[in-house]
Amino acid sequence: MISLHSCISFRFERPVFPLLFSGAEPLAGALPYAQCYGGHQFGMWAGQLGDGRAITLGEIINSKSERSGYSFLSLKV
């Protein structure tokens, strides 16, 4: 979901916003990543199950350039 309030608060121009938040055009310096996972299903080791997590586009850093370590921008497809 994309809201006008989010667009304004992130100060992205409207044509750029969908490209950034769809993952089509990463932010400068961003290192997007996804992680695979493995696990047991029905009592048996199922091995690598793929990427059930979101694609993380990057960490959100506040206006004072401080990192919280808890705020990440992610996409789930």
Tab-separated table of C-alpha atoms in Angstrom:
chain	number	residue	atom	x	y	z
A	1	MET	CA	0.000	0.000	0.000
A	2	ILE	CA	1.354	3.422	-0.939
A	3	SER	CA	-0.123	6.543	0.617
A	4	LEU	CA	0.266	10.192	-0.301
A	5	HIS	CA	1.314	10.878	3.305
A	6	SER	CA	4.205	8.393	2.919
A	7	CYS	CA	5.274	10.003	-0.355
A	8	ILE	CA	5.351	13.431	1.262
A	9	SER	CA	7.139	12.279	4.431
A	10	PHE	CA	9.858	10.496	2.426
A	11	ARG	CA	10.099	13.546	0.123
A	12	PHE	CA	10.181	11.432	-3.015
A	13	GLU	CA	8.923	12.845	-6.271
A	14	ARG	CA	5.933	10.839	-7.413
A	15	PRO	CA	7.548	9.336	-10.576
A	16	VAL	CA	10.497	8.066	-8.506
A	17	PHE	CA	8.485	6.675	-5.590
A	18	PRO	CA	7.061	3.574	-7.364
A	19	LEU	CA	10.474	2.695	-8.805
A	20	LEU	CA	12.157	2.832	-5.398
A	21	PHE	CA	9.426	1.046	-3.480
A	22	SER	CA	8.959	-1.700	-6.055
A	23	GLY	CA	12.652	-2.557	-5.928
A	24	ALA	CA	13.049	-1.689	-9.623
A	25	GLU	CA	15.534	1.105	-8.891
A	26	PRO	CA	17.423	0.852	-5.576
A	27	LEU	CA	18.516	3.957	-3.714
A	28	ALA	CA	22.090	5.089	-4.307
A	29	GLY	CA	24.373	3.136	-1.991
A	30	ALA	CA	21.687	0.588	-1.086
A	31	LEU	CA	22.564	-3.098	-0.874
A	32	PRO	CA	19.231	-4.951	-1.206
A	33	TYR	CA	19.243	-8.554	0.026
A	34	ALA	CA	17.030	-11.537	0.753
A	35	GLN	CA	17.772	-14.586	2.864
A	36	CYS	CA	16.937	-18.188	2.216
A	37	TYR	CA	15.838	-20.417	5.044
A	38	GLY	CA	15.566	-24.119	5.746
A	39	GLY	CA	13.595	-26.181	8.153
A	40	HIS	CA	11.660	-29.275	9.065
A	41	GLN	CA	8.299	-30.138	7.538
A	42	PHE	CA	6.240	-33.046	8.817
A	43	GLY	CA	9.144	-34.285	10.935
A	44	MET	CA	11.624	-34.426	8.048
A	45	TRP	CA	14.413	-32.023	7.112
A	46	ALA	CA	13.112	-30.175	4.061
A	47	GLY	CA	16.380	-28.454	3.211
A	48	GLN	CA	16.512	-25.021	1.662
A	49	LEU	CA	12.974	-23.781	1.206
A	50	GLY	CA	13.625	-20.635	-0.795
A	51	ASP	CA	13.005	-17.069	0.216
A	52	GLY	CA	9.968	-16.846	2.416
A	53	ARG	CA	11.159	-13.528	3.785
A	54	ALA	CA	10.774	-10.119	2.307
A	55	ILE	CA	13.411	-8.479	0.137
A	56	THR	CA	15.114	-5.879	2.297
A	57	LEU	CA	15.865	-2.704	0.361
A	58	GLY	CA	17.785	-1.062	3.188
A	59	GLU	CA	17.837	0.294	6.706
A	60	ILE	CA	16.004	3.503	7.512
A	61	ILE	CA	18.315	6.101	9.053
A	62	ASN	CA	16.889	9.184	10.757
A	63	SER	CA	17.605	12.821	9.874
A	64	LYS	CA	20.512	12.878	12.365
A	65	SER	CA	22.179	9.961	10.496
A	66	GLU	CA	21.493	7.679	13.473
A	67	ARG	CA	20.760	3.989	12.968
A	68	SER	CA	18.175	2.339	15.167
A	69	GLY	CA	18.962	-1.187	14.014
A	70	TYR	CA	15.230	-1.923	13.932
A	71	SER	CA	13.837	0.063	10.997
A	72	PHE	CA	14.151	-1.600	7.613
A	73	LEU	CA	12.376	-1.021	4.333
A	74	SER	CA	11.274	-4.390	2.952
A	75	LEU	CA	9.104	-5.735	0.152
A	76	LYS	CA	7.143	-8.963	0.245
A	77	VAL	CA	6.288	-10.321	-3.183
